Amino acid sequence: MLSGKCDCIEARRSQTGAVLPEDDGFYQLYPIEYKHGRVRQEKEYEIQLCAQAICLEEMYHTTIPEGALFYIDAHQRVPVVLTQDLRKLTIQTAKRLWECFQEQSLPAAEKSPKCRKCSLLDECMPMLNHSAHTYCRGLLLELQEGE
């Protein structure tokens, strides 16, 4: 199960596609994921965009063949074709994330320059070494069990 929020969804009037609430006609949905920094090839970005498209397809009973990554600093939009290979990789990644959730385990965080502007920085804590990270997670679990 996936859930989340898209940064932006363009809805272009079309002959076929999604029916939107409060409006007549059909629309081709086009998700856009905003990223900071320079334009770069990051498979994780494409997976995130594809996951958003898959969710939109299920919500609106439509097909979304393409989306885009918009790099704010470079003010550049990069189209991403949502191929079958990318969709398979996205589903595999979602399944692995679900396994991590069920096991209540996280892979070790890898600190990178992207961490600075990440919305999950406080949860991920990539600046802590592994033993400190494990200790903090243990404290959190004990706190939750005590409630």
PDB file of C-alpha atoms in Angstrom:
ATOM      1  CA  MET A   1       0.000   0.000   0.000  1.00  0.00           C
ATOM      2  CA  LEU A   2       1.322   3.408  -0.950  1.00  0.00           C
ATOM      3  CA  SER A   3       0.176   6.813   0.130  1.00  0.00           C
ATOM      4  CA  GLY A   4       1.601  10.277  -0.215  1.00  0.00           C
ATOM      5  CA  LYS A   5       1.176  13.678  -1.730  1.00  0.00           C
ATOM      6  CA  CYS A   6       2.168  14.834  -5.173  1.00  0.00           C
ATOM      7  CA  ASP A   7       3.960  18.140  -5.522  1.00  0.00           C
ATOM      8  CA  CYS A   8       1.963  18.995  -8.641  1.00  0.00           C
ATOM      9  CA  ILE A   9      -0.469  17.326 -11.031  1.00  0.00           C
ATOM     10  CA  GLU A  10      -1.242  18.898 -14.372  1.00  0.00           C
ATOM     11  CA  ALA A  11      -4.610  17.927 -15.813  1.00  0.00           C
ATOM     12  CA  ARG A  12      -4.783  18.380 -19.580  1.00  0.00           C
ATOM     13  CA  ARG A  13      -8.162  18.083 -21.289  1.00  0.00           C
ATOM     14  CA  SER A  14      -8.195  14.956 -23.447  1.00  0.00           C
ATOM     15  CA  GLN A  15     -10.458  12.619 -25.452  1.00  0.00           C
ATOM     16  CA  THR A  16      -9.893   9.899 -22.845  1.00  0.00           C
ATOM     17  CA  GLY A  17      -8.431   9.703 -19.377  1.00  0.00           C
ATOM     18  CA  ALA A  18      -9.514  10.586 -15.871  1.00  0.00           C
ATOM     19  CA  VAL A  19     -12.839  12.049 -14.864  1.00  0.00           C
ATOM     20  CA  LEU A  20     -12.262  14.731 -12.247  1.00  0.00           C
ATOM     21  CA  PRO A  21     -14.741  15.707  -9.545  1.00  0.00           C
ATOM     22  CA  GLU A  22     -16.817  18.815 -10.217  1.00  0.00           C
ATOM     23  CA  ASP A  23     -15.937  18.887 -13.921  1.00  0.00           C
ATOM     24  CA  ASP A  24     -17.199  17.371 -17.150  1.00  0.00           C
ATOM     25  CA  GLY A  25     -14.907  15.723 -19.649  1.00  0.00           C
ATOM     26  CA  PHE A  26     -11.744  13.701 -19.504  1.00  0.00           C
ATOM     27  CA  TYR A  27      -8.221  14.682 -18.496  1.00  0.00           C
ATOM     28  CA  GLN A  28      -4.754  13.253 -18.996  1.00  0.00           C
ATOM     29  CA  LEU A  29      -2.997  13.473 -15.629  1.00  0.00           C
ATOM     30  CA  TYR A  30       0.674  14.476 -15.571  1.00  0.00           C
ATOM     31  CA  PRO A  31       2.435  14.264 -12.180  1.00  0.00           C
ATOM     32  CA  ILE A  32       5.389  16.583 -11.533  1.00  0.00           C
ATOM     33  CA  GLU A  33       7.861  16.045  -8.699  1.00  0.00           C
ATOM     34  CA  TYR A  34       9.879  19.081  -7.578  1.00  0.00           C
ATOM     35  CA  LYS A  35      13.543  18.628  -6.711  1.00  0.00           C
ATOM     36  CA  HIS A  36      16.214  20.999  -5.462  1.00  0.00           C
ATOM     37  CA  GLY A  37      19.693  21.317  -6.902  1.00  0.00           C
ATOM     38  CA  ARG A  38      21.074  20.713 -10.324  1.00  0.00           C
ATOM     39  CA  VAL A  39      19.610  18.339 -12.904  1.00  0.00           C
ATOM     40  CA  ARG A  40      20.889  14.819 -12.332  1.00  0.00           C
ATOM     41  CA  GLN A  41      19.928  11.243 -13.119  1.00  0.00           C
ATOM     42  CA  GLU A  42      18.623   9.735  -9.872  1.00  0.00           C
ATOM     43  CA  LYS A  43      16.716   6.476 -10.183  1.00  0.00           C
ATOM     44  CA  GLU A  44      15.143   7.174  -6.759  1.00  0.00           C
ATOM     45  CA  TYR A  45      13.512  10.323  -8.155  1.00  0.00           C
ATOM     46  CA  GLU A  46      12.040   8.374 -11.057  1.00  0.00           C
ATOM     47  CA  ILE A  47      10.743   5.683  -8.680  1.00  0.00           C
ATOM     48  CA  GLN A  48       9.073   8.330  -6.510  1.00  0.00           C
ATOM     49  CA  LEU A  49       7.409   9.899  -9.553  1.00  0.00           C
ATOM     50  CA  CYS A  50       6.311   6.499 -10.853  1.00  0.00           C
ATOM     51  CA  ALA A  51       4.809   5.590  -7.458  1.00  0.00           C
ATOM     52  CA  GLN A  52       2.780   8.793  -7.582  1.00  0.00           C
ATOM     53  CA  ALA A  53       1.562   7.939 -11.079  1.00  0.00           C
ATOM     54  CA  ILE A  54       0.576   4.410 -10.029  1.00  0.00           C
ATOM     55  CA  CYS A  55      -1.446   5.819  -7.123  1.00  0.00           C
ATOM     56  CA  LEU A  56      -3.161   8.347  -9.399  1.00  0.00           C
ATOM     57  CA  GLU A  57      -3.938   5.596 -11.927  1.00  0.00           C
ATOM     58  CA  GLU A  58      -5.648   3.559  -9.209  1.00  0.00           C
ATOM     59  CA  MET A  59      -7.516   6.558  -7.792  1.00  0.00           C
ATOM     60  CA  TYR A  60      -8.807   7.835 -11.139  1.00  0.00           C
ATOM     61  CA  HIS A  61      -8.986   4.579 -13.162  1.00  0.00           C
ATOM     62  CA  THR A  62      -6.708   5.906 -15.857  1.00  0.00           C
ATOM     63  CA  THR A  63      -3.296   5.383 -17.437  1.00  0.00           C
ATOM     64  CA  ILE A  64      -0.414   7.806 -17.009  1.00  0.00           C
ATOM     65  CA  PRO A  65       2.376   7.211 -19.533  1.00  0.00           C
ATOM     66  CA  GLU A  66       4.653  10.081 -18.485  1.00  0.00           C
ATOM     67  CA  GLY A  67       5.432  12.558 -15.735  1.00  0.00           C
ATOM     68  CA  ALA A  68       8.237  15.006 -15.060  1.00  0.00           C
ATOM     69  CA  LEU A  69      10.887  16.006 -12.567  1.00  0.00           C
ATOM     70  CA  PHE A  70      11.165  19.758 -12.125  1.00  0.00           C
ATOM     71  CA  TYR A  71      14.516  20.977 -10.813  1.00  0.00           C
ATOM     72  CA  ILE A  72      13.787  24.211  -8.982  1.00  0.00           C
ATOM     73  CA  ASP A  73      17.320  25.637  -8.890  1.00  0.00           C
ATOM     74  CA  ALA A  74      17.938  24.895 -12.575  1.00  0.00           C
ATOM     75  CA  HIS A  75      14.351  25.876 -13.482  1.00  0.00           C
ATOM     76  CA  GLN A  76      14.228  22.868 -15.785  1.00  0.00           C
ATOM     77  CA  ARG A  77      11.585  20.202 -16.380  1.00  0.00           C
ATOM     78  CA  VAL A  78      12.801  16.718 -17.307  1.00  0.00           C
ATOM     79  CA  PRO A  79      10.181  14.346 -18.756  1.00  0.00           C
ATOM     80  CA  VAL A  80      10.185  10.762 -17.426  1.00  0.00           C
ATOM     81  CA  VAL A  81       8.549   7.986 -19.448  1.00  0.00           C
ATOM     82  CA  LEU A  82       6.913   5.541 -17.046  1.00  0.00           C
ATOM     83  CA  THR A  83       8.094   2.324 -18.698  1.00  0.00           C
ATOM     84  CA  GLN A  84       7.147  -1.202 -17.651  1.00  0.00           C
ATOM     85  CA  ASP A  85      10.675  -1.687 -16.268  1.00  0.00           C
ATOM     86  CA  LEU A  86      10.359   1.451 -14.124  1.00  0.00           C
ATOM     87  CA  ARG A  87       6.929   0.321 -12.934  1.00  0.00           C
ATOM     88  CA  LYS A  88       8.296  -3.116 -11.964  1.00  0.00           C
ATOM     89  CA  LEU A  89      11.184  -1.510 -10.076  1.00  0.00           C
ATOM     90  CA  THR A  90       8.753   0.835  -8.318  1.00  0.00           C
ATOM     91  CA  ILE A  91       6.529  -2.050  -7.225  1.00  0.00           C
ATOM     92  CA  GLN A  92       9.566  -4.048  -6.027  1.00  0.00           C
ATOM     93  CA  THR A  93      10.732  -1.023  -4.040  1.00  0.00           C
ATOM     94  CA  ALA A  94       7.279  -0.543  -2.513  1.00  0.00           C
ATOM     95  CA  LYS A  95       7.196  -4.217  -1.497  1.00  0.00           C
ATOM     96  CA  ARG A  96      10.622  -3.902   0.123  1.00  0.00           C
ATOM     97  CA  LEU A  97       9.483  -0.793   1.999  1.00  0.00           C
ATOM     98  CA  TRP A  98       6.427  -2.680   3.218  1.00  0.00           C
ATOM     99  CA  GLU A  99       8.683  -5.495   4.454  1.00  0.00           C
ATOM    100  CA  CYS A 100      10.798  -2.947   6.349  1.00  0.00           C
ATOM    101  CA  PHE A 101       7.627  -1.542   7.899  1.00  0.00           C
ATOM    102  CA  GLN A 102       6.399  -4.976   8.956  1.00  0.00           C
ATOM    103  CA  GLU A 103       9.816  -5.933  10.350  1.00  0.00           C
ATOM    104  CA  GLN A 104      10.126  -2.512  12.001  1.00  0.00           C
ATOM    105  CA  SER A 105      13.614  -2.200  10.580  1.00  0.00           C
ATOM    106  CA  LEU A 106      15.281   0.442   8.504  1.00  0.00           C
ATOM    107  CA  PRO A 107      18.301   0.153   6.275  1.00  0.00           C
ATOM    108  CA  ALA A 108      21.216   2.254   7.479  1.00  0.00           C
ATOM    109  CA  ALA A 109      20.936   5.832   6.281  1.00  0.00           C
ATOM    110  CA  GLU A 110      23.529   7.057   3.825  1.00  0.00           C
ATOM    111  CA  LYS A 111      24.390  10.705   4.350  1.00  0.00           C
ATOM    112  CA  SER A 112      24.571  12.774   1.174  1.00  0.00           C
ATOM    113  CA  PRO A 113      24.168  16.417   0.142  1.00  0.00           C
ATOM    114  CA  LYS A 114      20.503  15.657  -0.671  1.00  0.00           C
ATOM    115  CA  CYS A 115      19.813  15.156   3.049  1.00  0.00           C
ATOM    116  CA  ARG A 116      19.942  18.899   3.730  1.00  0.00           C
ATOM    117  CA  LYS A 117      16.578  19.605   2.082  1.00  0.00           C
ATOM    118  CA  CYS A 118      14.888  16.227   2.611  1.00  0.00           C
ATOM    119  CA  SER A 119      11.483  16.191   4.315  1.00  0.00           C
ATOM    120  CA  LEU A 120      12.424  12.981   6.182  1.00  0.00           C
ATOM    121  CA  LEU A 121      15.660  14.296   7.684  1.00  0.00           C
ATOM    122  CA  ASP A 122      14.359  14.230  11.274  1.00  0.00           C
ATOM    123  CA  GLU A 123      13.134  10.633  10.966  1.00  0.00           C
ATOM    124  CA  CYS A 124      16.136   9.302   9.055  1.00  0.00           C
ATOM    125  CA  MET A 125      18.897  10.967  11.124  1.00  0.00           C
ATOM    126  CA  PRO A 126      21.722  10.228   8.659  1.00  0.00           C
ATOM    127  CA  MET A 127      24.225  12.237  10.742  1.00  0.00           C
ATOM    128  CA  LEU A 128      24.122   9.710  13.603  1.00  0.00           C
ATOM    129  CA  ASN A 129      26.442   6.768  13.447  1.00  0.00           C
ATOM    130  CA  HIS A 130      24.796   3.349  13.354  1.00  0.00           C
ATOM    131  CA  SER A 131      25.096   2.554  17.061  1.00  0.00           C
ATOM    132  CA  ALA A 132      23.622   5.914  18.101  1.00  0.00           C
ATOM    133  CA  HIS A 133      20.846   5.489  15.569  1.00  0.00           C
ATOM    134  CA  THR A 134      19.995   2.040  16.935  1.00  0.00           C
ATOM    135  CA  TYR A 135      20.057   3.389  20.498  1.00  0.00           C
ATOM    136  CA  CYS A 136      17.669   6.248  19.615  1.00  0.00           C
ATOM    137  CA  ARG A 137      15.282   3.889  17.832  1.00  0.00           C
ATOM    138  CA  GLY A 138      15.308   1.616  20.886  1.00  0.00           C
ATOM    139  CA  LEU A 139      14.425   4.520  23.155  1.00  0.00           C
ATOM    140  CA  LEU A 140      11.591   5.497  20.855  1.00  0.00           C
ATOM    141  CA  LEU A 141      10.184   1.962  20.861  1.00  0.00           C
ATOM    142  CA  GLU A 142      10.363   1.789  24.661  1.00  0.00           C
ATOM    143  CA  LEU A 143       8.542   5.104  24.892  1.00  0.00           C
ATOM    144  CA  GLN A 144       5.805   3.922  22.524  1.00  0.00           C
ATOM    145  CA  GLU A 145       5.368   0.637  24.435  1.00  0.00           C
ATOM    146  CA  GLY A 146       4.977   2.570  27.694  1.00  0.00           C
ATOM    147  CA  GLU A 147       2.079   4.684  26.377  1.00  0.00           C
TER     148      GLU A 147
END
